[in-house]
């Protein structure tokens, strides 16, 4: 009966976007709106000796310091002894910890005037030495008083005591260090918010470009000491998030506080410079790894010491432990690792805090594992794909050494198919070489745990534990349906894919299903959209709720048609009696009866056609193999990705258009992390990448066409059989590209991004 | 700063006369003074192309132009592409090829592609050229493939139609 799931249904979202009628935060401008501009620190570390607002206050409508607002702060907590919570002040009061940290805010009738006024704020600074380098951070001054070694979280997750013995006796031990650069999520719409007081509801209504409206509400409530009821957070159209918008920004809370205080609408639209220098970053990590291999290529043991540069504060609500925890827990990935030890540390530096940017440590751990496979193969003189085959998980469910039970997947099959689909690549490399270029091929295999529910998330011991989500399905008197969900799309096409899931349950057209999301007053408390959770958890809940409504419809039809409920099926807008052509009643007719003439129905059929259901799975495991073919210009060191293949398995594909789009966008971000993007800081903590002139996001000229092949292993843990897949592209690409570069150059790069001058230095020795 | 100038401009066929500060960018005039919020701002420094509009038929970055420079000009924005309810061929192709996800970059790409296709005047396009053209703008969601495909398919259709 499944009809819409799996179909290339064109997106409902497109019409308004293509007409320029999307509604993003900055498109809203209620009368009397004030515009906020933040005064930001020019120093990475400094004591504030005074802030003088007098001149600014003359031209602005208002100017405020932290003290004026009551010194509010955001606090993210992990309930572990190994974690030190750090208060993130909304505005720094006595001390700044990174360049561009906000210390004051002014509001004016116009954004130009607000910026003018912000320039009139005079701050006296007493600069201090900054900690900027992850590797030497332990020896620097404390970023927060009370921190030893600048370590905010230090977790020994696994510690197999057999490991020393294994490393001492194994035929092959590979020892290496890996690094990945600090990057920006860089949604095309920066952060944005508009808050206004609503007298009627006695609420401050905050429109925020966010992935997590309920957490923004909780953050505002906790920081300002308000009941949650007094705050309504609405995410209108959101121009990309990629994890940057799944944490709460201090500016968003400040704007809400100002709207409350001034009883006027207040707006803040982040500019690109702020986005690059003051917003949350991601992925700056260092790994020191030892891996033992048997003579036949099997991995025998793995030990990793992982450090993540978390910047100056823990982001709310996830804390800075997201990256070290993910890395230390999931490093083994798609491979059978019998003995494992991992330590994951989050290290504070005088740089902006990090957020769970798309992929969260998995681009790095996949890079580590895939480089290890290559290195072991080189030592053993084996084919690197065969080494992978020896180690890939091939029996399910698989109980990992990392206490993870792996859901059914197609790890071997995806590698086999990727190899087949790239069989003409060696010839392509020869062609490129005959043109004077260098060329190489790289692979990466990974499993991507997605849709983490509370059973999994609770192991992290966050004070606020995400995981569940709730959906409500309600049919109106014309037989059309409104679905609400706590997940919150920002480009993933939820309005379309949720409608497909619900339409299949109810036997109606997806055009008759409307999704409401991103409004804390309309939806049950939910965790928003991140961690590739929405279609599995939010869509699963919606499917369950629609299933309840479907059974109500079947019961009504059974009464009307005088048959047993089990003989009724819903399809094409009607309830039909199986095997009896013409015996049917339309869904619209039943909806009309329920609402307008309930007295005509028996008791158990009245007041029906709505349901609320939750979903909270332990998690699903997508998997994929990526393959990249690169060419390198030996004259410039420029690397080009010529061909790219993805074989991916995200279980049941709800909408192939959407899935392919997610994969392609993710691969583009992964290629970017491998070759172009890096936020650069000097030793004093000054950013050198404050504009898109310096921070190189790839264009259509750099991203090749990406060929995608699907395998479908449905997940038992998901209502629809779908697995989360929003991050896979980003996860697989850096390793595949890096392996291809090393193949082309005969080099041994273990870091990203690999920049042209490094390629030149390496290929110089190679020519 | 009250250095105001009176300017007149036509947007999608409608005439507007208004007073603007000389330092006010065209994109702010369009979005906030005139309410054409379809045009977006992604960087305000000329790199991302989200603010691309047609100024007397030429694609320009509206964040790099002052409103006063558009005095007497004809501006086309994304709101002017559809014919009533009917989406243009290019808009339809964007949806068909999944050339948009969050949709934030989309108006800029549409206006850029519109100018390119007008300049081609029905001559067939090749993919490499289209890639080079759309490389003027940034999209963070799609990996560009859908955008390239959409523009190529419209170029092919228009070439066929013009025989
Ligand atoms: S906003 Fe004008 S180019 Fe980016
Ligand atoms: S569709 Fe989101 S930036 Fe292009």
PDB file of C-alpha atoms in Angstrom, chain A residues 91-221:
ATOM      1  CA  UNK A  91      27.468  40.104  27.506  1.00  0.00           C
ATOM      2  CA  UNK A  92      30.928  39.839  29.005  1.00  0.00           C
ATOM      3  CA  UNK A  93      31.112  41.840  32.221  1.00  0.00           C
ATOM      4  CA  UNK A  94      34.608  41.782  33.601  1.00  0.00           C
ATOM      5  CA  UNK A  95      36.575  39.703  31.191  1.00  0.00           C
ATOM      6  CA  UNK A  96      36.511  38.685  27.521  1.00  0.00           C
ATOM      7  CA  UNK A  97      37.658  35.300  26.280  1.00  0.00           C
ATOM      8  CA  UNK A  98      37.681  35.614  22.516  1.00  0.00           C
ATOM      9  CA  UNK A  99      37.805  38.238  19.819  1.00  0.00           C
ATOM     10  CA  UNK A 100      34.288  39.407  18.936  1.00  0.00           C
ATOM     11  CA  UNK A 101      32.815  38.420  22.274  1.00  0.00           C
ATOM     12  CA  UNK A 102      29.952  40.869  22.906  1.00  0.00           C
ATOM     13  CA  UNK A 103      30.397  43.302  25.800  1.00  0.00           C
ATOM     14  CA  UNK A 104      27.612  45.801  25.211  1.00  0.00           C
ATOM     15  CA  UNK A 105      24.569  46.272  23.010  1.00  0.00           C
ATOM     16  CA  UNK A 106      22.928  49.360  21.590  1.00  0.00           C
ATOM     17  CA  UNK A 107      19.534  49.709  19.941  1.00  0.00           C
ATOM     18  CA  UNK A 108      18.442  52.319  17.430  1.00  0.00           C
ATOM     19  CA  UNK A 109      15.639  52.895  14.967  1.00  0.00           C
ATOM     20  CA  UNK A 110      17.753  51.810  12.037  1.00  0.00           C
ATOM     21  CA  UNK A 111      20.583  49.298  11.725  1.00  0.00           C
ATOM     22  CA  UNK A 112      22.913  51.932  10.276  1.00  0.00           C
ATOM     23  CA  UNK A 113      22.271  54.208  13.266  1.00  0.00           C
ATOM     24  CA  UNK A 114      22.761  51.274  15.646  1.00  0.00           C
ATOM     25  CA  UNK A 115      26.176  50.552  14.175  1.00  0.00           C
ATOM     26  CA  UNK A 116      27.081  54.243  14.387  1.00  0.00           C
ATOM     27  CA  UNK A 117      26.120  54.300  18.037  1.00  0.00           C
ATOM     28  CA  UNK A 118      27.982  51.071  18.814  1.00  0.00           C
ATOM     29  CA  UNK A 119      31.145  52.751  17.586  1.00  0.00           C
ATOM     30  CA  UNK A 120      30.712  55.430  20.226  1.00  0.00           C
ATOM     31  CA  UNK A 121      30.919  52.964  23.098  1.00  0.00           C
ATOM     32  CA  UNK A 122      34.274  53.342  24.812  1.00  0.00           C
ATOM     33  CA  UNK A 123      35.735  50.282  26.480  1.00  0.00           C
ATOM     34  CA  UNK A 124      38.951  50.182  28.478  1.00  0.00           C
ATOM     35  CA  UNK A 125      40.735  46.898  28.120  1.00  0.00           C
ATOM     36  CA  UNK A 126      43.576  45.326  29.947  1.00  0.00           C
ATOM     37  CA  UNK A 127      44.799  42.707  27.485  1.00  0.00           C
ATOM     38  CA  UNK A 128      46.106  39.402  28.804  1.00  0.00           C
ATOM     39  CA  UNK A 129      47.992  36.563  27.227  1.00  0.00           C
ATOM     40  CA  UNK A 130      45.740  34.383  25.065  1.00  0.00           C
ATOM     41  CA  UNK A 131      45.602  30.623  24.689  1.00  0.00           C
ATOM     42  CA  UNK A 132      45.089  29.798  21.052  1.00  0.00           C
ATOM     43  CA  UNK A 133      46.860  26.562  20.260  1.00  0.00           C
ATOM     44  CA  UNK A 134      45.101  23.331  21.105  1.00  0.00           C
ATOM     45  CA  UNK A 135      48.321  21.382  21.573  1.00  0.00           C
ATOM     46  CA  UNK A 136      49.942  23.809  23.986  1.00  0.00           C
ATOM     47  CA  UNK A 137      46.780  25.020  25.696  1.00  0.00           C
ATOM     48  CA  UNK A 138      47.575  23.045  28.838  1.00  0.00           C
ATOM     49  CA  UNK A 139      50.634  25.211  29.469  1.00  0.00           C
ATOM     50  CA  UNK A 140      48.866  28.531  28.914  1.00  0.00           C
ATOM     51  CA  UNK A 141      47.056  30.791  31.354  1.00  0.00           C
ATOM     52  CA  UNK A 142      43.657  29.525  32.473  1.00  0.00           C
ATOM     53  CA  UNK A 143      40.838  30.524  30.119  1.00  0.00           C
ATOM     54  CA  UNK A 144      38.488  30.169  33.081  1.00  0.00           C
ATOM     55  CA  UNK A 145      39.732  30.482  36.635  1.00  0.00           C
ATOM     56  CA  UNK A 146      39.713  27.097  38.271  1.00  0.00           C
ATOM     57  CA  UNK A 147      40.563  25.132  35.151  1.00  0.00           C
ATOM     58  CA  UNK A 148      43.614  22.909  35.334  1.00  0.00           C
ATOM     59  CA  UNK A 149      45.334  22.359  32.006  1.00  0.00           C
ATOM     60  CA  UNK A 150      42.488  24.264  30.367  1.00  0.00           C
ATOM     61  CA  UNK A 151      40.694  20.991  30.179  1.00  0.00           C
ATOM     62  CA  UNK A 152      36.937  21.414  30.436  1.00  0.00           C
ATOM     63  CA  UNK A 153      36.125  17.782  29.999  1.00  0.00           C
ATOM     64  CA  UNK A 154      38.404  14.766  30.214  1.00  0.00           C
ATOM     65  CA  UNK A 155      36.831  11.412  29.522  1.00  0.00           C
ATOM     66  CA  UNK A 156      38.372   8.002  29.471  1.00  0.00           C
ATOM     67  CA  UNK A 157      35.567   6.225  27.716  1.00  0.00           C
ATOM     68  CA  UNK A 158      37.022   2.805  27.168  1.00  0.00           C
ATOM     69  CA  UNK A 159      40.149   1.251  28.530  1.00  0.00           C
ATOM     70  CA  UNK A 160      40.814  -2.338  27.565  1.00  0.00           C
ATOM     71  CA  UNK A 161      43.623  -3.549  29.760  1.00  0.00           C
ATOM     72  CA  UNK A 162      44.758  -6.081  27.148  1.00  0.00           C
ATOM     73  CA  UNK A 163      45.654  -3.247  24.810  1.00  0.00           C
ATOM     74  CA  UNK A 164      49.243  -2.627  25.945  1.00  0.00           C
ATOM     75  CA  UNK A 165      50.006  -6.274  25.451  1.00  0.00           C
ATOM     76  CA  UNK A 166      48.364  -6.281  22.039  1.00  0.00           C
ATOM     77  CA  UNK A 167      50.302  -3.206  20.939  1.00  0.00           C
ATOM     78  CA  UNK A 168      53.538  -4.712  22.207  1.00  0.00           C
ATOM     79  CA  UNK A 169      53.142  -7.972  20.367  1.00  0.00           C
ATOM     80  CA  UNK A 170      51.189  -7.198  17.191  1.00  0.00           C
ATOM     81  CA  UNK A 171      52.928  -7.860  13.845  1.00  0.00           C
ATOM     82  CA  UNK A 172      52.120  -4.322  12.717  1.00  0.00           C
ATOM     83  CA  UNK A 173      51.584  -1.229  14.807  1.00  0.00           C
ATOM     84  CA  UNK A 174      50.608   1.977  13.102  1.00  0.00           C
ATOM     85  CA  UNK A 175      51.174   5.131  15.076  1.00  0.00           C
ATOM     86  CA  UNK A 176      50.069   8.492  13.759  1.00  0.00           C
ATOM     87  CA  UNK A 177      48.691  11.913  14.557  1.00  0.00           C
ATOM     88  CA  UNK A 178      45.792  13.543  12.792  1.00  0.00           C
ATOM     89  CA  UNK A 179      44.512  17.100  12.726  1.00  0.00           C
ATOM     90  CA  UNK A 180      41.514  18.881  11.376  1.00  0.00           C
ATOM     91  CA  UNK A 181      41.100  22.618  11.050  1.00  0.00           C
ATOM     92  CA  UNK A 182      38.568  24.897  12.697  1.00  0.00           C
ATOM     93  CA  UNK A 183      35.722  25.545  10.294  1.00  0.00           C
ATOM     94  CA  UNK A 184      32.551  27.554  10.018  1.00  0.00           C
ATOM     95  CA  UNK A 185      29.173  25.997   9.313  1.00  0.00           C
ATOM     96  CA  UNK A 186      28.456  29.026   7.161  1.00  0.00           C
ATOM     97  CA  UNK A 187      24.741  28.858   6.466  1.00  0.00           C
ATOM     98  CA  UNK A 188      23.937  31.432   3.807  1.00  0.00           C
ATOM     99  CA  UNK A 189      21.530  33.055   6.203  1.00  0.00           C
ATOM    100  CA  UNK A 190      23.499  33.992   9.298  1.00  0.00           C
ATOM    101  CA  UNK A 191      21.946  33.939  12.719  1.00  0.00           C
ATOM    102  CA  UNK A 192      19.002  36.244  13.114  1.00  0.00           C
ATOM    103  CA  UNK A 193      16.328  37.102  15.605  1.00  0.00           C
ATOM    104  CA  UNK A 194      13.432  39.441  16.168  1.00  0.00           C
ATOM    105  CA  UNK A 195      11.677  39.632  19.525  1.00  0.00           C
ATOM    106  CA  UNK A 196       8.473  41.468  20.294  1.00  0.00           C
ATOM    107  CA  UNK A 197       6.254  41.752  23.322  1.00  0.00           C
ATOM    108  CA  UNK A 198       2.719  40.510  22.864  1.00  0.00           C
ATOM    109  CA  UNK A 199       0.396  42.183  25.363  1.00  0.00           C
ATOM    110  CA  UNK A 200      -2.489  39.897  24.599  1.00  0.00           C
ATOM    111  CA  UNK A 201      -0.660  36.682  25.382  1.00  0.00           C
ATOM    112  CA  UNK A 202       1.712  38.317  27.848  1.00  0.00           C
ATOM    113  CA  UNK A 203       4.579  36.737  26.054  1.00  0.00           C
ATOM    114  CA  UNK A 204       7.720  37.780  24.358  1.00  0.00           C
ATOM    115  CA  UNK A 205       7.540  36.285  20.876  1.00  0.00           C
ATOM    116  CA  UNK A 206      10.997  35.564  19.552  1.00  0.00           C
ATOM    117  CA  UNK A 207      11.470  34.774  15.886  1.00  0.00           C
ATOM    118  CA  UNK A 208      14.819  33.050  15.576  1.00  0.00           C
ATOM    119  CA  UNK A 209      16.671  31.450  12.726  1.00  0.00           C
ATOM    120  CA  UNK A 210      17.153  28.252  14.680  1.00  0.00           C
ATOM    121  CA  UNK A 211      17.067  24.478  14.401  1.00  0.00           C
ATOM    122  CA  UNK A 212      15.877  24.086  18.012  1.00  0.00           C
ATOM    123  CA  UNK A 213      13.050  26.455  18.970  1.00  0.00           C
ATOM    124  CA  UNK A 214      12.209  24.729  22.245  1.00  0.00           C
ATOM    125  CA  UNK A 215      15.791  24.837  23.437  1.00  0.00           C
ATOM    126  CA  UNK A 216      15.972  28.515  22.565  1.00  0.00           C
ATOM    127  CA  UNK A 217      12.878  29.011  24.714  1.00  0.00           C
ATOM    128  CA  UNK A 218      14.397  27.018  27.576  1.00  0.00           C
ATOM    129  CA  UNK A 219      17.666  28.924  27.216  1.00  0.00           C
ATOM    130  CA  UNK A 220      15.938  32.294  27.366  1.00  0.00           C
ATOM    131  CA  UNK A 221      13.788  31.172  30.294  1.00  0.00           C
TER     132      UNK A 221
END
